Coordinates of C-alpha atoms and ligand atoms in Angstrom, one line a residue:
M1 CA 60.4 91.8 78.8
P2 CA 61.6 91.2 82.4
I3 CA 65.2 90.2 82.6
K4 CA 65.9 86.9 84.4
M5 CA 68.6 87.7 86.9
L6 CA 69.6 87.0 90.5
T7 CA 69.6 89.8 93.1
L8 CA 71.7 90.2 96.2
E9 CA 68.9 88.5 98.1
D10 CA 69.0 85.4 95.9
V11 CA 72.6 84.4 96.8
E12 CA 74.0 83.7 100.2
L13 CA 76.7 86.4 100.5
E14 CA 77.1 86.7 104.3
G15 CA 80.8 86.2 105.3
K16 CA 81.7 85.6 101.6
R17 CA 84.4 87.2 99.5
V18 CA 82.5 89.1 96.8
F19 CA 84.0 90.5 93.6
L20 CA 81.9 93.6 93.0
R21 CA 82.3 95.0 89.4
V22 CA 81.1 98.6 89.5
D23 CA 81.7 101.5 87.1
I24 CA 83.2 104.4 89.0
N25 CA 84.8 105.8 85.9
T26 CA 84.5 109.5 86.5
P27 CA 85.4 112.7 84.6
I28 CA 88.8 113.9 85.7
H29 CA 89.8 117.6 85.4
P30 CA 92.5 117.7 82.8
E31 CA 94.5 120.3 84.7
T32 CA 94.1 119.5 88.4
G33 CA 93.7 115.7 87.9
K34 CA 90.8 115.8 90.4
L35 CA 87.5 113.9 90.1
M36 CA 84.9 116.4 88.8
E37 CA 81.9 114.7 90.4
Q38 CA 81.0 111.6 92.3
T39 CA 77.6 110.3 91.1
R40 CA 78.8 106.8 90.2
L41 CA 80.7 106.5 93.5
E42 CA 77.5 107.3 95.3
E43 CA 75.6 104.7 93.3
A44 CA 78.3 102.1 94.0
A45 CA 78.1 102.9 97.7
L46 CA 74.4 101.7 97.8
T47 CA 75.4 98.2 96.8
I48 CA 78.5 98.2 99.1
R49 CA 76.3 99.2 102.0
D50 CA 74.0 96.3 101.3
L51 CA 77.0 94.0 101.4
S52 CA 78.1 95.0 104.8
K53 CA 78.3 91.4 106.0
S54 CA 80.5 90.3 103.2
K55 CA 84.2 90.9 102.3
V56 CA 83.9 93.2 99.3
V57 CA 86.5 93.5 96.5
V58 CA 85.5 96.6 94.5
A59 CA 86.7 96.7 90.9
S60 CA 86.3 99.3 88.1
H61 CA 88.0 100.7 85.1
Q62 CA 88.8 104.5 84.8
G63 CA 89.3 106.3 81.5
R64 CA 90.8 104.9 78.4
V65 CA 94.5 104.0 77.7
G66 CA 96.4 107.1 76.6
R67 CA 93.8 109.6 77.7
S68 CA 94.2 112.2 80.4
D69 CA 91.4 110.5 82.5
Y70 CA 93.3 107.2 82.5
T71 CA 94.3 107.2 86.2
S72 CA 94.7 105.1 89.3
L73 CA 91.6 104.6 91.5
E74 CA 93.3 105.8 94.7
A75 CA 91.4 109.0 94.8
H76 CA 88.1 107.2 94.1
A77 CA 88.8 104.9 97.1
K78 CA 89.3 107.9 99.4
I79 CA 86.0 109.5 98.3
L80 CA 84.2 106.1 98.6
Q81 CA 85.5 106.0 102.2
E82 CA 84.0 109.4 102.9
I83 CA 80.7 108.4 101.3
L84 CA 80.5 105.1 103.2
G85 CA 81.7 106.6 106.5
R86 CA 83.8 103.5 107.1
P87 CA 87.4 102.4 106.2
V88 CA 88.0 101.6 102.5
Q89 CA 91.4 100.0 101.6
F90 CA 93.1 100.7 98.3
I91 CA 95.7 98.5 96.7
P92 CA 97.7 99.8 93.7
D93 CA 97.5 96.4 92.0
V94 CA 94.8 94.4 90.1
F95 CA 95.6 90.7 90.1
G96 CA 99.3 90.5 91.3
P97 CA 100.3 88.7 94.5
N98 CA 99.8 91.8 96.6
A99 CA 96.2 92.2 95.5
L100 CA 95.4 88.6 95.9
S101 CA 96.9 88.4 99.4
E102 CA 94.9 91.5 100.4
I103 CA 91.7 89.8 99.1
D104 CA 92.6 86.7 101.1
S105 CA 93.0 88.7 104.3
L106 CA 89.8 90.8 104.0
A107 CA 87.7 90.7 107.2
V108 CA 83.9 90.6 107.2
G109 CA 82.7 94.2 106.5
G110 CA 86.0 95.0 104.8
V111 CA 86.1 96.9 101.5
L112 CA 89.1 96.7 99.2
V113 CA 89.4 98.8 96.0
L114 CA 91.6 97.3 93.4
D115 CA 93.4 99.6 91.0
N116 CA 92.1 100.6 87.5
L117 CA 91.2 97.3 85.7
R118 CA 92.3 98.8 82.4
F119 CA 95.9 98.8 83.8
T120 CA 95.8 95.1 82.7
A121 CA 96.0 94.4 79.0
E122 CA 93.1 91.9 79.0
E123 CA 90.4 94.3 80.4
N124 CA 91.0 96.5 77.3
H125 CA 89.7 93.8 75.0
E126 CA 86.3 92.4 74.4
Y127 CA 85.7 88.6 74.6
K128 CA 83.1 85.9 74.2
P129 CA 82.2 84.6 77.7
A130 CA 84.1 81.3 77.3
D131 CA 87.3 83.2 76.3
A132 CA 86.9 85.8 79.1
E133 CA 86.8 82.9 81.6
K134 CA 90.3 81.9 80.4
T135 CA 91.9 85.3 80.8
F136 CA 94.6 85.6 83.5
L137 CA 92.6 88.4 85.0
V138 CA 89.6 86.3 85.7
R139 CA 91.4 83.1 86.5
R140 CA 93.6 84.7 89.1
I141 CA 90.9 86.6 90.8
V142 CA 88.2 84.0 90.7
S143 CA 90.1 81.5 92.8
H144 CA 90.2 84.1 95.6
V145 CA 86.5 85.0 95.6
D146 CA 83.2 83.2 96.4
A147 CA 80.8 85.2 94.3
C148 CA 80.4 88.1 91.9
V149 CA 78.1 91.0 91.8
L150 CA 77.7 92.9 88.6
D151 CA 76.7 96.5 89.1
A152 CA 78.4 98.3 86.3
F153 CA 75.3 99.2 84.3
S154 CA 77.2 101.9 82.5
T155 CA 79.7 99.4 81.2
A156 CA 77.0 96.9 80.3
H157 CA 77.9 97.3 76.6
R158 CA 81.5 96.1 77.0
S159 CA 82.2 92.4 77.0
S160 CA 85.4 92.8 78.9
P161 CA 86.6 90.0 81.1
T162 CA 85.3 91.4 84.4
I163 CA 81.9 92.0 82.9
V164 CA 81.3 88.6 81.2
G165 CA 84.0 86.3 82.6
F166 CA 82.7 85.5 86.2
A167 CA 79.1 84.5 85.6
G168 CA 79.9 81.0 84.5
L169 CA 82.4 80.4 87.3
V170 CA 80.9 81.7 90.5
P171 CA 77.3 82.6 91.5
T172 CA 76.8 86.1 90.0
S173 CA 74.0 88.5 90.8
A174 CA 73.0 92.0 90.0
G175 CA 73.8 94.9 92.2
R176 CA 71.5 97.8 93.2
T177 CA 72.4 100.1 90.3
V178 CA 71.8 97.5 87.6
G179 CA 68.5 96.6 89.3
R180 CA 67.4 100.3 89.6
E181 CA 68.4 101.1 86.0
L182 CA 66.7 98.1 84.4
R183 CA 63.5 98.6 86.5
M184 CA 63.2 102.3 85.5
L185 CA 64.1 101.7 81.8
D186 CA 61.6 98.8 81.6
R187 CA 58.8 101.1 82.8
I188 CA 59.9 103.9 80.4
V189 CA 60.0 101.7 77.4
A190 CA 56.5 100.4 78.2
V191 CA 54.9 103.9 78.2
E192 CA 57.0 106.1 76.0
K193 CA 55.9 107.5 72.7
G194 CA 57.1 109.7 69.9
P195 CA 58.1 112.2 68.6
Y196 CA 61.6 111.2 69.9
V197 CA 63.9 114.0 70.5
T198 CA 67.6 113.4 71.3
V199 CA 69.7 116.2 72.7
L200 CA 73.5 115.6 72.4
G201 CA 76.4 117.6 73.8
G202 CA 79.7 117.0 75.5
A203 CA 83.1 116.3 74.1
K204 CA 83.0 112.5 73.3
V205 CA 82.4 113.0 69.6
S206 CA 82.9 109.5 68.5
D207 CA 80.5 108.1 71.1
R208 CA 77.9 110.6 70.1
L209 CA 78.2 109.8 66.4
E210 CA 77.8 106.1 67.3
A211 CA 74.8 107.0 69.4
I212 CA 73.1 108.9 66.5
D213 CA 73.6 105.9 64.2
A214 CA 72.1 103.4 66.8
L215 CA 69.2 105.6 67.7
I216 CA 68.2 106.4 64.1
A217 CA 68.4 102.7 63.3
N218 CA 66.0 102.0 66.1
K219 CA 63.6 104.9 65.1
R220 CA 64.4 106.7 68.4
A221 CA 65.7 110.0 67.0
D222 CA 63.1 111.9 65.0
K223 CA 65.0 115.1 65.9
V224 CA 68.6 115.3 67.0
L225 CA 69.6 118.6 68.7
L226 CA 73.3 119.2 68.8
S227 CA 75.5 121.2 71.1
G228 CA 78.9 120.9 72.7
V229 CA 81.9 119.8 70.7
V230 CA 79.8 117.4 68.7
G231 CA 77.6 120.5 67.7
L232 CA 80.8 122.2 66.4
V233 CA 81.6 119.2 64.3
F234 CA 78.2 119.3 62.6
L235 CA 78.5 123.1 62.2
K236 CA 81.8 122.6 60.5
A237 CA 80.4 119.8 58.3
A238 CA 77.5 122.2 57.3
G239 CA 80.0 124.9 56.4
K240 CA 78.7 127.1 59.2
L241 CA 82.0 127.2 61.2
R242 CA 85.4 128.3 59.8
G243 CA 88.8 127.0 60.9
E244 CA 89.8 124.0 62.9
I245 CA 88.0 122.7 66.1
G246 CA 91.3 121.2 67.1
I247 CA 90.2 117.7 68.1
E248 CA 91.7 114.3 67.2
G249 CA 89.9 112.7 64.3
E250 CA 88.3 115.9 63.3
Q251 CA 88.3 115.2 59.6
K252 CA 86.8 111.7 59.9
F253 CA 84.1 113.0 62.3
T254 CA 83.2 115.9 60.0
I255 CA 82.8 113.6 57.0
K256 CA 80.5 111.3 59.1
A257 CA 78.5 114.3 60.2
R258 CA 78.1 115.5 56.6
Q259 CA 76.9 112.1 55.5
L260 CA 74.3 112.0 58.3
M261 CA 73.0 115.4 57.4
D262 CA 72.9 114.6 53.6
D263 CA 70.8 111.5 54.4
D264 CA 68.2 113.5 56.3
P265 CA 68.9 117.3 56.8
E266 CA 65.7 118.0 58.6
R267 CA 66.5 115.6 61.4
F268 CA 69.4 117.7 62.7
G269 CA 69.2 120.9 64.8
L270 CA 72.4 122.9 64.8
P271 CA 73.3 125.8 67.1
I272 CA 72.3 129.1 65.6
D273 CA 74.4 131.0 68.1
V274 CA 77.2 130.1 70.5
A275 CA 78.9 131.7 73.5
I276 CA 82.7 132.3 73.3
D277 CA 85.1 133.2 76.0
V278 CA 86.5 136.7 75.7
D279 CA 88.8 137.3 78.6
G280 CA 86.7 135.2 80.9
K281 CA 83.5 136.9 79.8
R282 CA 80.6 135.4 77.8
K283 CA 80.0 136.8 74.3
E284 CA 77.3 135.3 72.1
V285 CA 77.9 135.3 68.4
E286 CA 76.8 133.5 65.2
P287 CA 79.1 130.5 64.6
L288 CA 80.2 132.0 61.2
A289 CA 81.3 135.2 62.9
I290 CA 84.1 133.3 64.7
L291 CA 87.5 134.0 63.2
G292 CA 90.6 132.2 64.4
Q293 CA 90.9 130.1 67.5
A294 CA 88.0 131.4 69.6
K295 CA 87.0 129.1 72.5
V296 CA 83.4 128.1 72.1
M297 CA 82.1 127.4 75.7
D298 CA 78.3 127.2 75.4
I299 CA 75.3 127.5 73.1
G300 CA 73.7 130.9 72.8
A301 CA 70.2 132.2 74.0
K302 CA 68.6 131.8 70.6
T303 CA 69.6 128.2 70.4
V304 CA 68.4 127.5 73.9
E305 CA 65.0 129.0 73.0
R306 CA 64.7 127.0 69.7
Y307 CA 65.8 123.7 71.3
S308 CA 63.5 124.2 74.3
R309 CA 60.5 124.3 71.9
F310 CA 61.4 120.9 70.5
I311 CA 62.1 119.5 74.0
K312 CA 58.8 120.7 75.3
G313 CA 56.9 119.3 72.3
A314 CA 58.5 115.8 72.4
G315 CA 56.8 112.6 73.4
T316 CA 60.2 111.2 74.7
V317 CA 63.4 113.2 75.2
F318 CA 66.8 111.7 75.7
M319 CA 69.7 114.0 76.7
S320 CA 73.3 113.0 76.9
G321 CA 76.3 115.3 77.4
P322 CA 76.3 118.9 78.6
P323 CA 75.7 121.7 76.0
G324 CA 78.4 123.9 77.5
A325 CA 81.1 124.3 80.2
F326 CA 78.5 124.6 83.0
E327 CA 81.1 124.3 85.7
Y328 CA 81.9 128.0 84.9
E329 CA 79.0 130.2 85.9
E330 CA 79.5 132.4 82.9
F331 CA 79.0 129.5 80.5
S332 CA 76.2 127.6 82.3
N333 CA 73.2 129.2 80.6
G334 CA 72.9 126.6 77.8
T335 CA 73.0 123.6 80.2
E336 CA 70.6 125.2 82.7
G337 CA 68.2 126.3 79.9
L338 CA 67.9 122.9 78.3
L339 CA 67.7 121.1 81.6
R340 CA 64.9 123.4 82.7
A341 CA 63.1 122.7 79.4
M342 CA 63.5 119.0 80.1
A343 CA 62.2 119.4 83.6
S344 CA 59.0 121.2 82.3
S345 CA 58.5 118.9 79.3
L346 CA 55.3 116.8 79.4
G347 CA 57.1 114.0 77.5
T348 CA 59.0 111.2 79.1
T349 CA 62.5 112.5 80.0
I350 CA 65.7 110.5 80.3
I351 CA 69.0 112.0 81.2
S352 CA 72.3 110.2 80.8
G353 CA 75.6 110.6 82.6
G354 CA 77.1 112.1 85.7
H355 CA 77.8 115.6 84.3
L356 CA 74.1 116.3 83.6
S357 CA 73.1 114.6 86.9
T358 CA 75.4 117.0 88.8
A359 CA 74.0 120.0 86.9
L360 CA 70.4 118.9 87.6
R361 CA 71.2 118.8 91.4
K362 CA 72.9 122.2 91.1
Y363 CA 69.7 123.7 89.7
G364 CA 67.4 121.8 92.1
I365 CA 65.4 120.1 89.4
H366 CA 66.7 116.6 89.9
D367 CA 63.3 115.1 90.8
Q368 CA 61.5 116.5 87.8
I369 CA 63.2 114.1 85.4
D370 CA 61.7 110.6 84.8
H371 CA 65.0 108.7 84.7
I372 CA 68.5 109.9 85.4
S373 CA 70.9 107.2 84.3
T374 CA 74.5 106.7 85.4
A375 CA 75.2 105.3 81.9
G376 CA 76.2 106.9 78.6
G377 CA 77.1 104.5 75.8
A378 CA 75.4 101.5 77.5
L379 CA 72.1 103.4 77.8
V380 CA 72.2 104.4 74.1
Q381 CA 72.7 100.7 73.2
Y382 CA 69.9 99.7 75.5
L383 CA 67.5 102.3 74.0
A384 CA 68.6 101.2 70.6
G385 CA 67.4 97.7 71.4
K386 CA 70.8 96.0 71.4
R387 CA 71.6 93.0 73.6
L388 CA 74.0 94.1 76.4
P389 CA 76.8 91.7 77.4
L390 CA 76.4 92.4 81.1
I391 CA 72.7 91.5 81.0
D392 CA 73.4 88.4 79.0
A393 CA 75.9 87.4 81.7
L394 CA 73.3 87.9 84.4
E395 CA 70.8 85.8 82.5
R396 CA 73.4 83.0 82.1
A397 CA 74.2 83.2 85.8
A398 CA 70.5 83.0 86.7
D399 CA 70.2 79.8 84.6
K400 CA 73.3 78.3 86.0
W401 CA 73.2 79.3 89.7
G402 CA 69.5 80.2 90.1
S403 CA 68.3 77.2 92.0
S404 CA 71.6 76.3 93.7
G405 CA 72.9 79.7 94.7
V406 CA 73.5 79.0 98.4
N407 CA 75.0 75.6 98.0
A408 CA 77.1 76.5 95.0
I409 CA 79.1 79.1 96.9
R410 CA 82.3 77.8 98.3
Ligands
3PG501 C1 81.2 105.1 80.3 O1 81.6 106.1 80.9 O2 80.4 105.2 79.3 C2 81.7 103.8 80.8 O3 82.4 103.9 81.9 C3 82.3 103.0 79.7 O4 83.5 103.6 79.3 P1 84.2 103.3 77.9 O5 83.3 104.0 76.9 O6 85.6 103.9 78.0 O7 84.3 101.8 77.7

């Protein structure tokens, strides 16, 4: 069903101060501290460009408290400046006096990036809209802006203050990323068919387990092909991997994986071979042959072949998280192999997240996929048929500001 929301064209934004909530949360290299790709920054730039006659306050979270990717947005602002080709200001503050006075002195065409929203306590919690409106974060910022643009599709599943708190207070419209994602997903949901194959990799085990639950509940995961760290958890739960994987929450995850497989063992595909790192070189072995603390870096050739058959025979395939450490040439076979299978599948193909999008570009098969989404968890929730707080906020805003957008802006 089409979503009722305002677009950038529906609200008079010229000369106005616009709070632009994007999601430029990006994987950070744990050793160098550098951003590993810039897909979400490129997406955000599309909306910022279309707001060139406004005064734009860019806001985003980055990482999660306590994790190595929980960093400032200073480097993001520099990259955004390069992408946009015009000055982007950064302020190491979110809603303190310095940030507010920089917002006040923005000129038309100016772009100011606030620091990581999660540096504030309130942004780390989820709220009902009426309570979000009362947070200090929203109350302080809202009195210095005229309008809000919500463009953080990949954070659409979090009812944090900056996602749900502005829509009732200032005219709020959807940015280009939200528009593009919803248009594409609407089309896909209208034509897609089973069997539904889900291919999950990467290191965010708890997110992947949640995704499996949600997709199974919505009958969107007839087959779940596992790789990456989440694949190791399932291998361990199945008794096909010895020793510790060495991740936080390992025991809890393994128990959950065991339960899922007990409920329906046929649903899950586990790696039959993996590639380990032996002095920087790739060596493919059966998981059970791994003794001690070997570093598993990729899935092996037999697994790629087996998974590719399922991918090619699917009606709809959804892939999230890379199967291996594709940033190292030696360990990119799994990621390349499965992405090529996606590209040649006759089914509807959806790929989630910046890592895989970067890999697709690297292999030059970017345009052979039906939809490449910037989102991870939010996309899963959407595909699983859940209501997303950001979309609710846009619908409320359309009801409240729809007919009076221009006049309502201060
Ligand atoms: C994501 O990368 O999925 C979004 O930025 C949301 O991040 P979160 O899962 O830490 O809320």
